[in-house]
Each structure stands twice: as structure tokens, then as C-alpha cells.
Coordinates of C-alpha atoms in Angstrom, one line a residue:
M1 CA -194.5 42.4 49.3
G2 CA -195.0 46.0 50.4
I3 CA -193.3 47.6 53.4
L4 CA -196.4 47.6 55.6
S5 CA -197.4 44.0 54.7
L6 CA -193.8 42.9 55.4
F7 CA -193.9 44.4 58.8
T8 CA -197.3 42.9 59.5
S9 CA -196.0 39.4 58.5
K10 CA -193.1 39.8 60.9
K11 CA -195.4 40.7 63.8
Q12 CA -197.6 37.8 63.0
S13 CA -194.6 35.5 63.2
G14 CA -193.7 36.6 66.7
F15 CA -191.5 39.6 65.8
P16 CA -191.2 41.5 69.1
A17 CA -192.6 45.0 69.6
L18 CA -189.8 47.6 69.4
K19 CA -189.3 49.4 72.7
L20 CA -187.3 52.6 73.1
H21 CA -186.4 54.7 76.1
N22 CA -188.1 58.1 75.8
T23 CA -186.3 60.8 77.7
L24 CA -189.6 62.8 77.7
S25 CA -191.4 60.2 79.9
G26 CA -188.3 58.6 81.4
E27 CA -189.7 55.2 80.5
V28 CA -189.1 52.5 77.9
E29 CA -192.1 52.7 75.6
V30 CA -193.4 50.7 72.6
F31 CA -192.5 52.6 69.5
E32 CA -195.3 53.5 67.2
P33 CA -194.8 56.1 64.4
L34 CA -197.2 58.9 63.8
N35 CA -197.8 57.6 60.2
G36 CA -196.2 55.0 57.8
I37 CA -192.9 56.8 57.5
V38 CA -190.6 57.3 60.5
K39 CA -189.4 60.9 60.7
M40 CA -186.0 61.0 62.5
Y41 CA -183.6 63.7 63.3
N42 CA -180.3 63.6 65.1
C43 CA -178.2 66.6 66.2
G44 CA -175.1 66.7 64.0
P45 CA -171.7 68.4 64.6
T46 CA -170.7 72.0 64.9
V47 CA -168.0 72.0 62.3
Y48 CA -165.4 74.2 63.9
E49 CA -163.1 71.3 64.9
Q50 CA -162.8 67.6 64.0
Q51 CA -165.2 65.3 65.8
H52 CA -163.6 62.9 68.4
I53 CA -164.9 59.5 69.3
G54 CA -167.2 60.9 71.9
N55 CA -168.9 63.0 69.3
L56 CA -169.2 60.0 67.0
R57 CA -171.2 57.9 69.4
G58 CA -174.4 59.9 68.5
P59 CA -174.4 59.2 64.7
L60 CA -173.5 55.6 65.5
L61 CA -176.6 55.3 67.7
A62 CA -178.8 57.0 65.0
N63 CA -177.4 54.5 62.4
T64 CA -178.1 51.5 64.6
L65 CA -181.6 52.7 65.2
R66 CA -182.2 53.3 61.5
K67 CA -180.9 49.8 60.6
T68 CA -183.2 48.4 63.3
L69 CA -186.2 50.3 62.0
K70 CA -185.5 49.0 58.5
V71 CA -185.3 45.4 59.7
W72 CA -188.6 46.0 61.5
G73 CA -190.1 47.1 58.2
Y74 CA -190.4 50.8 58.7
P75 CA -189.4 53.3 56.0
V76 CA -187.4 56.2 57.4
K77 CA -186.7 59.8 56.5
H78 CA -183.6 60.8 58.3
V79 CA -182.1 64.3 58.7
S80 CA -178.9 65.3 60.6
N81 CA -177.8 69.0 60.7
I82 CA -174.5 70.5 60.1
T83 CA -174.1 73.6 62.4
D84 CA -171.9 76.1 60.7
V85 CA -173.0 79.3 62.5
G86 CA -174.6 80.5 65.7
H87 CA -173.1 78.0 68.3
L88 CA -171.4 80.2 70.9
T89 CA -168.6 79.2 73.3
G90 CA -170.6 80.1 76.4
D91 CA -172.6 76.9 76.5
N92 CA -169.6 75.2 78.2
A93 CA -170.5 77.4 81.2
G94 CA -174.2 76.6 81.0
D95 CA -175.3 79.6 78.8
A96 CA -175.4 79.0 75.1
D97 CA -176.1 82.7 74.4
I98 CA -172.8 84.2 75.5
G99 CA -169.2 84.0 74.2
E100 CA -167.8 84.0 70.7
D101 CA -169.3 82.1 67.8
R102 CA -167.3 78.9 67.4
M103 CA -167.1 79.1 63.7
E104 CA -165.8 82.7 63.8
A105 CA -163.3 81.8 66.5
S106 CA -161.9 78.8 64.6
A107 CA -161.6 80.9 61.4
K108 CA -159.8 83.6 63.3
K109 CA -157.4 81.1 64.9
R110 CA -156.5 79.4 61.6
G111 CA -156.5 82.5 59.4
L112 CA -159.2 81.0 57.1
S113 CA -162.8 81.9 56.3
A114 CA -165.6 80.4 58.4
Q115 CA -166.9 78.8 55.1
E116 CA -163.5 77.1 54.5
I117 CA -163.3 75.8 58.1
A118 CA -166.9 74.5 57.8
E119 CA -166.3 72.7 54.5
T120 CA -163.0 71.1 55.6
I121 CA -164.4 69.9 59.0
T122 CA -167.6 68.7 57.4
Q123 CA -165.6 66.5 54.9
L124 CA -163.5 65.1 57.8
Y125 CA -166.8 64.2 59.6
F126 CA -168.2 62.6 56.5
N127 CA -165.0 60.5 56.1
D128 CA -165.4 59.3 59.7
L129 CA -169.0 58.3 59.0
D130 CA -167.9 56.4 55.9
Q131 CA -165.2 54.6 57.8
L132 CA -167.7 53.6 60.5
G133 CA -170.0 52.0 57.9
I134 CA -172.6 54.7 58.1
D135 CA -174.4 55.1 54.7
R136 CA -174.6 58.8 54.1
S137 CA -176.8 58.4 51.1
K138 CA -179.7 57.6 53.4
I139 CA -179.3 60.8 55.4
E140 CA -180.0 64.4 54.5
F141 CA -177.4 66.9 55.9
P142 CA -178.7 70.4 55.8
R143 CA -176.3 73.3 56.7
A144 CA -177.6 75.9 59.1
T145 CA -176.4 78.7 56.8
A146 CA -178.6 77.5 54.0
Y147 CA -181.8 77.9 56.0
I148 CA -181.4 81.5 57.3
A149 CA -184.7 82.6 55.7
E150 CA -186.6 79.7 57.4
Q151 CA -185.1 80.6 60.8
I152 CA -186.0 84.3 60.4
A153 CA -189.6 83.2 59.5
L154 CA -189.8 81.0 62.6
V155 CA -188.6 83.9 64.9
K156 CA -191.2 86.2 63.3
T157 CA -193.9 83.6 64.1
L158 CA -192.8 83.4 67.7
E159 CA -192.8 87.2 67.9
E160 CA -196.3 87.5 66.5
K161 CA -197.5 84.9 69.0
G162 CA -196.1 86.9 71.9
Y163 CA -193.2 84.6 72.8
A164 CA -190.3 86.8 71.8
Y165 CA -188.9 90.1 73.1
I166 CA -186.0 92.3 72.0
I167 CA -183.1 93.5 74.1
D168 CA -179.7 95.1 73.3
D169 CA -178.0 92.0 72.0
G170 CA -180.8 90.1 70.3
V171 CA -184.3 88.6 70.1
Y172 CA -185.1 86.3 73.0
F173 CA -187.7 83.6 73.8
D174 CA -189.7 84.3 76.9
T175 CA -189.8 81.0 78.7
S176 CA -192.3 82.3 81.3
K177 CA -194.9 82.2 78.5
F178 CA -194.3 78.5 77.9
A179 CA -195.6 76.6 80.9
A180 CA -194.1 73.3 80.0
Y181 CA -190.5 74.6 79.8
G182 CA -188.1 72.1 81.2
K183 CA -190.3 69.1 80.7
L184 CA -187.6 67.1 78.9
G185 CA -185.6 65.3 81.5
H186 CA -187.8 66.9 84.2
I187 CA -185.4 69.8 84.7
N188 CA -185.8 71.5 88.1
L189 CA -186.1 75.2 87.1
G190 CA -186.7 76.2 90.7
G191 CA -183.2 75.1 91.6
Q192 CA -181.8 78.1 89.6
K193 CA -182.9 81.5 90.5
D194 CA -183.5 84.3 88.0
G195 CA -180.3 86.0 87.3
A196 CA -178.1 82.9 88.1
R197 CA -177.3 82.5 84.4
V198 CA -177.6 86.1 83.3
E199 CA -174.6 87.9 84.9
E200 CA -173.5 88.6 81.3
N201 CA -176.9 89.9 80.3
M202 CA -179.1 91.4 83.0
Q203 CA -181.7 92.5 80.4
K204 CA -183.1 88.9 80.1
K205 CA -186.5 88.6 81.7
N206 CA -185.9 85.1 83.0
A207 CA -182.8 83.0 83.7
H208 CA -183.7 80.4 81.1
D209 CA -184.7 82.8 78.3
F210 CA -182.6 82.1 75.2
A211 CA -181.6 83.8 72.0
L212 CA -183.5 83.3 68.8
W213 CA -181.5 85.9 66.9
K214 CA -178.3 87.6 67.9
F215 CA -177.3 91.1 66.8
S216 CA -173.8 91.6 65.3
P217 CA -171.5 93.3 67.9
K218 CA -171.4 97.1 67.5
G219 CA -168.2 98.1 66.0
G220 CA -167.2 94.5 65.3
V221 CA -166.9 92.6 62.1
R222 CA -168.4 89.2 61.6
Q223 CA -167.8 86.9 58.6
Q224 CA -171.3 85.5 58.9
E225 CA -174.2 87.9 59.3
W226 CA -177.5 88.5 57.7
Q227 CA -180.2 91.2 57.5
S228 CA -183.4 90.6 59.5
P229 CA -186.5 92.5 60.6
W230 CA -184.7 93.2 63.9
G231 CA -181.3 94.2 62.6
T232 CA -178.1 92.7 61.2
G233 CA -177.1 89.5 63.0
F234 CA -177.1 85.7 63.0
P235 CA -179.4 83.0 64.3
G236 CA -179.3 81.5 67.8
W237 CA -178.0 77.9 68.1
H238 CA -181.4 76.4 69.0
I239 CA -183.6 77.9 66.3
E240 CA -181.6 76.3 63.4
C241 CA -182.6 72.7 64.3
T242 CA -186.3 73.5 64.7
A243 CA -186.4 75.5 61.5
M244 CA -184.7 72.8 59.5
I245 CA -186.9 70.1 61.0
F246 CA -190.0 72.0 60.2
T247 CA -188.8 72.5 56.6
L248 CA -187.5 69.0 55.9
L249 CA -189.6 66.7 58.1
G250 CA -192.7 68.7 59.2
K251 CA -194.1 70.2 62.3
Q252 CA -194.2 66.9 64.2
I253 CA -191.6 64.1 64.1
D254 CA -191.2 60.7 65.6
I255 CA -187.7 60.5 66.9
H256 CA -185.1 63.1 67.9
L257 CA -181.6 61.9 69.0
G258 CA -178.6 63.6 70.6
G259 CA -176.1 63.5 73.4
I260 CA -177.3 63.5 77.0
D261 CA -175.6 66.9 77.5
L262 CA -178.1 68.5 75.1
V263 CA -181.2 67.7 77.3
P264 CA -181.2 70.6 79.8
I265 CA -180.8 73.5 77.5
H266 CA -180.6 72.8 73.7
H267 CA -183.4 70.3 73.5
N268 CA -185.7 71.9 76.0
N269 CA -185.3 75.1 74.0
E270 CA -186.1 73.3 70.8
I271 CA -189.3 72.0 72.4
A272 CA -190.3 75.4 73.7
Q273 CA -189.9 77.3 70.4
A274 CA -191.4 74.5 68.3
E275 CA -194.5 73.9 70.4
A276 CA -195.0 77.6 71.0
A277 CA -195.1 78.1 67.3
T278 CA -197.4 75.2 66.4
G279 CA -199.4 74.3 69.5
K280 CA -198.6 70.7 68.8
Q281 CA -196.3 68.1 70.3
F282 CA -192.9 68.5 68.5
V283 CA -191.2 65.1 69.1
R284 CA -192.8 61.9 70.2
Y285 CA -189.6 60.0 71.3
W286 CA -186.5 61.7 72.5
M287 CA -183.4 59.4 72.7
H288 CA -180.0 60.4 74.2
N289 CA -176.7 58.7 74.3
A290 CA -174.3 58.8 77.3
F291 CA -170.8 60.2 77.4
I292 CA -167.5 58.5 76.4
T293 CA -164.7 59.0 79.0
I294 CA -161.0 58.4 78.8
E295 CA -159.2 57.4 82.0
G296 CA -162.4 58.2 83.8
K297 CA -162.6 61.8 82.5
R298 CA -165.1 63.0 79.9
L299 CA -163.6 63.4 76.4
S300 CA -163.3 67.1 75.7
K301 CA -161.5 69.3 73.3
S302 CA -161.1 71.9 76.0
Q303 CA -159.4 69.4 78.3
G304 CA -157.1 68.2 75.5
N305 CA -157.9 64.5 76.1
T306 CA -159.5 63.7 72.8
I307 CA -159.1 60.5 70.7
Y308 CA -159.9 60.6 67.0
L309 CA -160.9 57.8 64.6
H310 CA -157.8 58.4 62.4
Q311 CA -155.6 57.7 65.5
I312 CA -157.3 54.3 65.9
I313 CA -156.7 53.5 62.2
E314 CA -153.1 54.6 62.3
R315 CA -152.4 52.1 65.1
G316 CA -153.4 49.4 62.7
F317 CA -157.0 48.8 64.0
S318 CA -160.0 48.6 61.7
P319 CA -162.3 51.6 61.9
L320 CA -165.1 49.1 62.4
A321 CA -163.4 48.1 65.7
L322 CA -164.7 51.4 67.1
R323 CA -168.2 50.5 65.9
Y324 CA -167.9 47.1 67.5
W325 CA -166.6 48.7 70.8
Y326 CA -169.6 51.1 70.8
L327 CA -172.0 48.2 70.4
T328 CA -170.5 46.4 73.5
G329 CA -172.0 49.2 75.7
H330 CA -175.6 50.2 75.9
Y331 CA -176.1 53.6 74.4
R332 CA -177.5 55.0 77.6
S333 CA -174.5 53.8 79.7
P334 CA -171.2 55.8 79.9
M335 CA -168.2 54.0 78.3
N336 CA -164.5 54.4 79.2
F337 CA -162.1 54.3 76.3
T338 CA -158.8 52.6 76.6
W339 CA -156.4 51.4 73.9
E340 CA -156.6 47.9 75.5
A341 CA -160.4 48.0 75.0
I342 CA -160.1 49.0 71.3
E343 CA -157.5 46.4 70.7
G344 CA -159.8 43.8 72.3
A345 CA -162.7 45.0 70.0
D346 CA -160.4 44.8 67.0
T347 CA -159.4 41.2 67.9
A348 CA -163.1 40.2 68.5
L349 CA -164.1 41.7 65.2
K350 CA -161.4 39.7 63.3
R351 CA -162.5 36.5 65.1
L352 CA -166.1 37.2 64.2
A353 CA -165.1 37.7 60.5
R354 CA -163.1 34.5 60.5
A355 CA -165.9 32.6 62.1
Y356 CA -168.3 33.9 59.4
L357 CA -165.9 32.6 56.6
E358 CA -165.8 29.2 58.3
M359 CA -169.6 28.9 58.7
S360 CA -171.7 26.8 56.4
K361 CA -173.0 28.7 53.4
D362 CA -176.0 26.4 53.2
G363 CA -179.4 26.6 54.9
E364 CA -181.9 29.3 55.8
P365 CA -181.5 31.8 58.6
D366 CA -181.9 30.3 62.1
S367 CA -185.3 31.7 63.1
K368 CA -185.0 30.5 66.7
F369 CA -181.7 32.3 67.2
L370 CA -183.0 35.4 65.4
E371 CA -186.0 35.5 67.6
E372 CA -183.8 35.7 70.6
F373 CA -181.5 38.2 68.9
Y374 CA -184.3 40.5 67.8
K375 CA -185.8 40.3 71.3
A376 CA -182.6 41.8 72.7
V377 CA -182.5 44.5 70.1
A378 CA -186.2 45.3 70.7
N379 CA -185.4 46.0 74.3
D380 CA -184.2 49.6 73.8
L381 CA -181.4 48.6 71.4
D382 CA -179.6 46.2 73.8
T383 CA -176.7 45.7 71.5
P384 CA -174.4 44.3 74.3
K385 CA -176.9 41.5 74.8
A386 CA -177.3 40.9 71.1
L387 CA -173.5 40.6 70.6
A388 CA -173.3 38.3 73.5
L389 CA -175.9 36.1 71.9
V390 CA -173.9 35.9 68.7
W391 CA -170.9 34.6 70.6
E392 CA -172.9 32.3 72.7
H393 CA -174.3 30.6 69.6
I394 CA -171.4 31.2 67.2
K395 CA -170.6 27.5 66.6
N396 CA -174.2 26.7 65.5
L397 CA -174.8 29.6 63.2
N398 CA -174.6 29.6 59.4
Q399 CA -173.7 32.6 57.2
A400 CA -177.3 33.4 56.4
T401 CA -178.1 33.8 60.0
L402 CA -175.2 36.1 60.7
V403 CA -175.9 38.2 57.7
E404 CA -179.4 38.9 59.1
A405 CA -177.9 39.8 62.5
D406 CA -175.4 42.0 60.8
K407 CA -178.1 44.0 59.1
I408 CA -178.5 45.7 62.6
L409 CA -174.9 45.4 63.9
G410 CA -173.4 46.9 60.7
L411 CA -170.0 45.2 61.1
E412 CA -169.8 44.3 57.4
L413 CA -168.8 40.7 58.2
A414 CA -169.5 39.5 54.7
N415 CA -167.3 42.2 53.2
M416 CA -164.7 43.3 55.7
R417 CA -162.9 46.3 54.4
Q418 CA -159.7 48.2 55.1
P419 CA -159.4 51.9 55.9
Q420 CA -159.5 54.1 52.8
K421 CA -156.2 54.4 51.0
L422 CA -155.3 57.8 49.6
A423 CA -152.5 58.7 47.2
V424 CA -149.4 60.0 48.9
V425 CA -148.5 63.6 48.0
A426 CA -144.8 64.3 47.3
Q427 CA -143.4 66.7 49.8
T428 CA -142.1 69.0 47.0
D429 CA -145.7 69.6 45.9
L430 CA -146.8 70.8 49.3
P431 CA -147.5 74.4 50.2
E432 CA -144.8 76.0 52.3
E433 CA -147.1 76.4 55.3
V434 CA -147.9 72.6 55.3
Q435 CA -144.2 71.7 55.0
T436 CA -143.5 73.9 58.0
L437 CA -146.2 72.3 60.1
M438 CA -144.9 68.9 59.1
K439 CA -141.4 69.7 60.3
E440 CA -142.8 71.1 63.6
R441 CA -144.9 68.0 64.1
E442 CA -141.9 65.7 63.4
T443 CA -140.0 67.6 66.1
A444 CA -142.9 67.2 68.5
R445 CA -143.1 63.5 67.8
E446 CA -139.4 63.0 68.3
S447 CA -139.6 64.7 71.7
K448 CA -142.7 62.6 72.5
D449 CA -144.9 65.7 72.8
F450 CA -147.9 63.9 71.3
T451 CA -150.4 66.5 72.4
K452 CA -148.5 69.1 70.4
A453 CA -148.2 66.6 67.5
D454 CA -152.0 66.1 67.5
E455 CA -152.6 69.9 67.5
L456 CA -150.3 70.3 64.5
R457 CA -152.1 67.4 62.8
G458 CA -155.4 69.2 63.2
Q459 CA -153.9 72.3 61.5
I460 CA -152.6 70.3 58.6
E461 CA -156.0 68.6 58.1
V462 CA -157.8 71.9 58.1
L463 CA -155.5 72.9 55.2
G464 CA -156.9 70.0 53.3
Y465 CA -154.4 67.1 53.9
D466 CA -154.7 63.7 55.6
I467 CA -151.5 62.6 57.5
K468 CA -150.4 59.1 58.4
D469 CA -147.4 58.1 60.5
T470 CA -145.3 55.3 58.9
P471 CA -141.9 53.6 59.7
E472 CA -140.6 55.8 56.8
G473 CA -141.9 59.0 58.4
Q474 CA -145.0 61.2 57.8
K475 CA -147.0 60.6 54.7
L476 CA -149.5 63.2 53.4
S477 CA -152.4 62.7 51.1
K478 CA -154.7 65.3 49.6
K479 CA -158.3 65.1 50.7

């Protein structure tokens, strides 16, 4: 049976219409792809530092959606970027076009090349995805630095169409030429006067204009810079996503996902430059996940209150406990992380796995239960309701039924796995720099300065080693 006929048969048997919240309209809409293949893109990491559990909520949402689309019978082409240039530090203050390049800053801080930092952090990110049960073989991960020519070509198109202008520090998009600017999330542009965001750059024509191409600082030295028709420099943060989407998915896509913080600037800028270039609607469905907080405060590297997946694993919890915990909250609702919550998720996951093993292996999937389960999922991926239904009916389910439900939940109930085991490296084989960092970290741990210990862990990981705390002390393994 072909993909389309399979989907048709499911609809004929009462399979519910899939409905998703579209940030563009602010409404929950019935999902209908532009053609037979769903083209989907989610904003990936800027690989200057390891991703914390707040950052990982986005790829988990994309993975849950992809699994859902597959169950509904849709083939999917999925792309997720790796930002390894052009993301400046100024976006924390509301302006993504000021400050130092995050990759350059991280390389300078650690005494490594930007390329080395990018590769190390990318591999840490991939390891986290693997631990969360996200199948990377189904996703294309383009690096921004591999698509510089495509980004330059897109900027040239915008310039030719009259949307770009040049000032001292780069080429900028003129938002006054794009009447629909700010339509995503219904941003109130009138609430911010011209000049409110441009104290650092008074040459910008409008407060919301953004950089398409930045010039290398005069007299400065950058590790990452390229020749362009406008001068030596590097791409703006926003142009990379659009250029890679155009190249890998086409000028129009079905779904674009990301964190809610990307709506006001990054995603509105993506829309502006894409639609100015093509004259067509860029994305049909925009989906955004809410923040993760810890002790009521947003997880943030700058605030130093981050939690990483490896910390969850080192406390003896399954990495899939984090996946379970994410699923207990609706993706558009903020969640507050506590160690008690992840312990509860781990306990529930183990109970569910035991229940699966004790279930009958005989019989077909329970269509009545699955109809109710799919109805919850079809309502804008209501995974909390779907999980609640599993527990409500757990005593009456057989293994075949739970396997079908787990095709969306992704908890690997039929094959529960442990965190990846890596060979321990003898301390005598370690570089002197790593040995020094280990000693400093052990001192920090003994004095209960866990913030310092985590900082030192990050430095060790950037040098290519995983570290695990055991009763016998710190154990290192080569990545």
C-alpha cells in the first residue's frame, strides 16, 4: 500500500484531521501540506556552547511532530541548521546585529579555532539527540559556513529588487519596503520608535532593519570571513536559514519550528527577506515551543542556571526520562524543571516499561483506545493528554497497542536502553591541559562549588573528552 493510499485509508476509518497551532494566524488550523511531501525546518543550535535542556525542547518538538506526520501517513523532508557563524551576542539585548560573533568569542575564550569549537559542540549536540531517541538519519544538518555562496546570492537578489542598502558596517534589509513586516506574532512595530534599537548604529534607516551581510571590522582579525561583492565579511544570522531552506527545501515550505523567543526578530526577518525575494508565502505553518525555567527563572547560559542532559544521566536517570518529562507538558506551555520532576519522570518511565513487559503479547492493536489517543495527538500535539490516556487504560492494553502509541511518544518501551557507555581513558594518557582542568574540577567539587565544576566540565568537553563522576572519582572517555 502506497503512502497516499495508506493515509486515505486511515482517514476513511475515522483517523482525525491533524490540527496544529499556527503562530502566523494565532489559531489552531487543520494541517494540509502544499504537496505530497511535507517540507519541514527547525532552527538548530549556534554551536559555540553545549546545548542545555531548554535548547533541547525544540528538537524534541520537531521529532514528535515528525513521528506524528509519519503515523498520519505523510512523507517528510526535514532540515535543521547548524549555525557556525554570524550569530552575534547583541540579540540578548534585542538587536541581533551588534556585539561579537558568538563563534569567534568562544574560540578566543578557549584558545581554539572557531572550526574546532563548532565541530566539538556539534558532536555534543548530536550525542544529546541520540540519547533522546531522535533519529538523526532522518534529518539533514547543513552548516551555515557551507552555504556562503548561496547566502551571498540571496543578498544580491534582495539588493537588485531594491530591498537592501549599504552602510559602514554592512548590507542591511530595508523593512520599510516590506509592508507585512512583523506579521508573525502580530508584532507591534509602532510601540518602538525609530532609533530605539539603533543607538549602536545610527546609520540604519529604520529601527527594525537588519543585517544581511556584515563587514569585517577595520583593523581587526576574524577567523571566519569571506569575499563578497560588497567587501570582506560574513553573513548575518537571519540570511543563513533562508538561504539553506531555499537550497534544500525550496522557496515555499510547510512547517518552520523554533523557540518562542525567535518570533519577534529572527523569524520575522526570515519572512521578510524570503518573501521579498520570491513574492510568495515562505512558510505555511509556524510552530513555536515555550521556555523551560528552573526555579521559576528562564534557563540561560548568561545567568549560569543551566542544566545539561549529561547531568541528568550522571544522577542515574535515563536520558529518555527527559523526553518523558517534555511530553508531560504541552509544547506551547512553559515548564519548570526540578530534580524532583525528572525523578518522577524517570520512575514513571520505568513503570511504563515494566507494564509493557507484563502486557499480553497476543491480539491486534486496540482501535478504540488508539482512536482516542490519536484524537489527543491530533489536537495540536496534546502529548500530556495522550500520556494520561495511556495511564488511564494501562491495565487493558496489550503490547501491540502500546507499540503503536509509542511510535509517536518515542519512549522506546519495547527496547529500553541505557546511556551510551564509552571506554575510560587512563589519566596518564591525558594531555597536560586536561589533567590540570580535572584537578581544578575535583577541588571545586570538594568545596561544593558546583557552578565552577560545571564550567570546568565544559572546558574539558570542548577539548574532546566526556567526563563522568563516580564513587571512585572522575572518569574520562574520549569522544
